[in-house]
Amino acid sequence: MMKTWIFNRTNRCCVGKGLRRVLTFCLFTLLLLSCSVSYKFNGASINYNEVKSIQIDEFPVRSAYVWAPMGPLFNDELKDQFARHTRLTQVKRNGDWVLQGEITRYDQQNKAVSSEGYSSQMELSLTVNVRFKNNKNHSEDFERQFTARQTFETVVSLDAVQEELVTLMIKDICDQIFNATAANW
């Protein structure tokens, strides 16, 4: 069987434009697949050689207005946040990092008034006081309040939306606490 080659004036092999594009595309794809950059960003900037454990105490509810499941929901979410995003071991005492505090405020207030003079929106807010102690670097210690807010229409009762809104506020506050401690933002 005889192979046929097509040569141009300079004696180079001519390949059709379509085949050239396919070969270029294949080469480019192979290059992309062989060179990959792996970068995982979870927000944490922790020196794991120095900090190995975290102590997260229970945050009691000290607000005048209380919704019973709020305390356990908050405590579980805060512990889960650090378990999901760090390699720190959670301990009951003598942690390299210590998180303590309390839920100090949970209330609702009018957010907007309709043209008839009635409340059309309510705002639910949650405030948590946090004391952070870094036993490896006390210059990073702080005591700070974190607040989250959610709005709901007054055509629905608070009972109908309370669990969803409190869960969103707790997630927001736990993100704020994580960013202030583990991410150093």
Short mmCIF file of C-alpha atoms in Angstrom, two decimals:
data_model
loop_
_atom_site.label_atom_id
_atom_site.label_comp_id
_atom_site.label_asym_id
_atom_site.label_seq_id
_atom_site.Cartn_x
_atom_site.Cartn_y
_atom_site.Cartn_z
CA MET A 1 0.00 0.00 0.00
CA MET A 2 1.38 3.32 -0.98
CA LYS A 3 1.05 6.51 1.08
CA THR A 4 0.32 9.74 -0.66
CA TRP A 5 1.85 12.95 0.63
CA ILE A 6 1.11 16.40 -0.64
CA PHE A 7 3.99 18.85 -0.69
CA ASN A 8 3.90 22.56 -1.28
CA ARG A 9 6.58 24.62 -2.99
CA THR A 10 8.93 24.53 0.00
CA ASN A 11 8.64 20.73 0.30
CA ARG A 12 6.64 20.85 3.56
CA CYS A 13 3.72 18.61 4.15
CA CYS A 14 0.39 20.41 3.68
CA VAL A 15 -2.40 19.58 6.03
CA GLY A 16 -5.87 20.99 5.51
CA LYS A 17 -6.99 23.93 7.66
CA GLY A 18 -9.66 21.82 9.36
CA LEU A 19 -7.21 19.13 10.40
CA ARG A 20 -4.76 21.80 11.62
CA ARG A 21 -7.47 23.32 13.83
CA VAL A 22 -8.41 19.93 15.25
CA LEU A 23 -4.79 19.14 16.03
CA THR A 24 -4.29 22.56 17.65
CA PHE A 25 -7.45 22.09 19.73
CA CYS A 26 -6.36 18.60 20.83
CA LEU A 27 -2.90 19.84 21.76
CA PHE A 28 -4.35 22.77 23.72
CA THR A 29 -6.83 20.48 25.52
CA LEU A 30 -4.07 18.02 26.39
CA LEU A 31 -1.98 20.87 27.74
CA LEU A 32 -4.85 22.09 29.93
CA LEU A 33 -5.62 18.64 31.26
CA SER A 34 -2.01 17.85 32.09
CA CYS A 35 -1.42 21.11 33.93
CA SER A 36 -3.82 21.62 36.77
CA VAL A 37 -3.66 23.98 39.69
CA SER A 38 -5.24 22.79 42.89
CA TYR A 39 -6.28 25.53 45.27
CA LYS A 40 -8.70 25.07 48.12
CA PHE A 41 -9.93 28.16 49.92
CA ASN A 42 -11.96 27.56 53.02
CA GLY A 43 -11.31 30.93 54.60
CA ALA A 44 -9.10 29.63 57.39
CA SER A 45 -5.64 31.04 57.99
CA ILE A 46 -4.56 28.86 60.87
CA ASN A 47 -1.02 27.79 61.66
CA TYR A 48 -1.74 24.13 62.48
CA ASN A 49 1.83 23.64 63.76
CA GLU A 50 0.97 26.05 66.54
CA VAL A 51 -2.81 25.81 67.05
CA LYS A 52 -4.20 22.29 67.35
CA SER A 53 -7.39 22.54 69.43
CA ILE A 54 -10.42 24.71 70.05
CA GLN A 55 -12.68 24.88 73.07
CA ILE A 56 -16.20 26.06 72.22
CA ASP A 57 -18.24 26.56 75.36
CA GLU A 58 -22.04 26.47 75.33
CA PHE A 59 -23.52 29.90 74.62
CA PRO A 60 -26.49 30.40 76.96
CA VAL A 61 -29.49 32.51 75.93
CA ARG A 62 -29.59 35.66 78.08
CA SER A 63 -32.03 37.74 76.03
CA ALA A 64 -35.37 38.89 77.40
CA TYR A 65 -37.26 37.39 74.44
CA VAL A 66 -36.47 33.70 73.89
CA TRP A 67 -37.32 31.05 71.30
CA ALA A 68 -36.47 27.71 72.93
CA PRO A 69 -34.61 25.94 70.05
CA MET A 70 -32.38 28.97 69.40
CA GLY A 71 -29.65 28.07 71.94
CA PRO A 72 -29.05 24.48 70.79
CA LEU A 73 -29.28 25.51 67.12
CA PHE A 74 -26.63 28.19 67.63
CA ASN A 75 -24.27 25.98 69.66
CA ASP A 76 -24.48 23.13 67.15
CA GLU A 77 -23.93 25.39 64.12
CA LEU A 78 -20.90 27.11 65.69
CA LYS A 79 -19.24 23.77 66.49
CA ASP A 80 -20.12 22.41 63.04
CA GLN A 81 -18.65 25.50 61.36
CA PHE A 82 -15.24 24.88 62.93
CA ALA A 83 -15.46 21.11 62.34
CA ARG A 84 -16.25 21.63 58.63
CA HIS A 85 -13.70 24.32 57.87
CA THR A 86 -10.72 23.54 60.11
CA ARG A 87 -8.62 20.63 61.29
CA LEU A 88 -8.78 21.80 64.90
CA THR A 89 -9.69 19.21 67.51
CA GLN A 90 -12.64 20.30 69.63
CA VAL A 91 -11.91 19.88 73.34
CA LYS A 92 -13.90 20.50 76.54
CA ARG A 93 -11.13 22.50 78.29
CA ASN A 94 -7.61 23.85 77.85
CA GLY A 95 -7.98 24.54 74.12
CA ASP A 96 -5.41 26.52 72.17
CA TRP A 97 -8.35 28.70 71.15
CA VAL A 98 -11.31 29.35 73.44
CA LEU A 99 -14.72 30.66 72.32
CA GLN A 100 -17.14 31.75 75.01
CA GLY A 101 -20.14 34.01 75.09
CA GLU A 102 -23.88 34.33 75.23
CA ILE A 103 -26.87 35.18 73.09
CA THR A 104 -27.68 38.63 74.44
CA ARG A 105 -30.50 39.88 72.26
CA TYR A 106 -33.32 38.44 70.21
CA ASP A 107 -36.12 40.78 69.26
CA GLN A 108 -38.41 42.06 66.57
CA GLN A 109 -39.34 45.57 65.52
CA ASN A 110 -41.29 47.37 62.82
CA LYS A 111 -39.28 47.76 59.65
CA ALA A 112 -41.79 49.37 57.26
CA VAL A 113 -45.23 50.96 57.48
CA SER A 114 -47.90 50.63 54.83
CA SER A 115 -49.84 53.60 53.38
CA GLU A 116 -52.71 52.72 55.76
CA GLY A 117 -50.43 53.30 58.76
CA TYR A 118 -50.00 49.63 59.68
CA SER A 119 -46.77 47.71 59.91
CA SER A 120 -46.04 45.95 56.63
CA GLN A 121 -42.64 44.46 57.49
CA MET A 122 -40.99 43.28 60.68
CA GLU A 123 -37.29 42.88 61.36
CA LEU A 124 -36.04 40.05 63.52
CA SER A 125 -32.56 40.50 64.99
CA LEU A 126 -30.18 38.29 66.91
CA THR A 127 -27.06 39.47 68.79
CA VAL A 128 -24.34 37.26 70.24
CA ASN A 129 -21.54 38.44 72.51
CA VAL A 130 -18.31 36.50 71.87
CA ARG A 131 -15.11 36.29 73.88
CA PHE A 132 -12.24 34.81 71.87
CA LYS A 133 -9.03 33.81 73.60
CA ASN A 134 -5.99 32.65 71.63
CA ASN A 135 -3.74 30.93 74.17
CA LYS A 136 -0.90 30.86 71.61
CA ASN A 137 -1.08 34.57 70.73
CA HIS A 138 -2.95 36.76 73.21
CA SER A 139 -2.69 39.81 70.94
CA GLU A 140 -5.53 38.25 68.92
CA ASP A 141 -7.90 37.99 71.91
CA PHE A 142 -11.14 39.97 71.65
CA GLU A 143 -14.64 40.46 72.99
CA ARG A 144 -17.13 41.54 70.36
CA GLN A 145 -20.83 41.49 69.52
CA PHE A 146 -22.10 39.97 66.28
CA THR A 147 -25.57 40.76 64.94
CA ALA A 148 -27.71 39.42 62.13
CA ARG A 149 -31.10 40.60 60.89
CA GLN A 150 -33.90 39.14 58.78
CA THR A 151 -37.05 40.83 57.50
CA PHE A 152 -40.46 39.28 56.99
CA GLU A 153 -43.84 40.48 55.79
CA THR A 154 -46.50 40.98 58.45
CA VAL A 155 -49.05 39.05 56.39
CA VAL A 156 -47.36 35.93 57.81
CA SER A 157 -47.02 35.25 61.51
CA LEU A 158 -43.67 35.04 63.25
CA ASP A 159 -44.46 31.42 64.17
CA ALA A 160 -44.68 30.56 60.46
CA VAL A 161 -41.22 31.95 59.57
CA GLN A 162 -39.33 31.95 62.87
CA GLU A 163 -37.41 28.68 62.42
CA GLU A 164 -36.23 29.60 58.91
CA LEU A 165 -35.23 33.16 59.85
CA VAL A 166 -33.47 32.18 63.07
CA THR A 167 -31.55 29.47 61.20
CA LEU A 168 -30.42 32.05 58.61
CA MET A 169 -29.36 34.52 61.31
CA ILE A 170 -27.47 31.82 63.21
CA LYS A 171 -25.62 30.80 60.03
CA ASP A 172 -24.75 34.45 59.36
CA ILE A 173 -23.44 35.04 62.89
CA CYS A 174 -21.42 31.80 62.88
CA ASP A 175 -19.85 32.90 59.58
CA GLN A 176 -18.98 36.27 61.15
CA ILE A 177 -17.44 34.58 64.20
CA PHE A 178 -15.46 32.16 62.01
CA ASN A 179 -14.14 35.02 59.87
CA ALA A 180 -13.15 37.06 62.95
CA THR A 181 -11.28 34.15 64.56
CA ALA A 182 -10.02 31.58 62.06
CA ALA A 183 -9.78 33.79 59.00
CA ASN A 184 -8.41 36.88 60.81
CA TRP A 185 -10.49 39.23 58.67
#
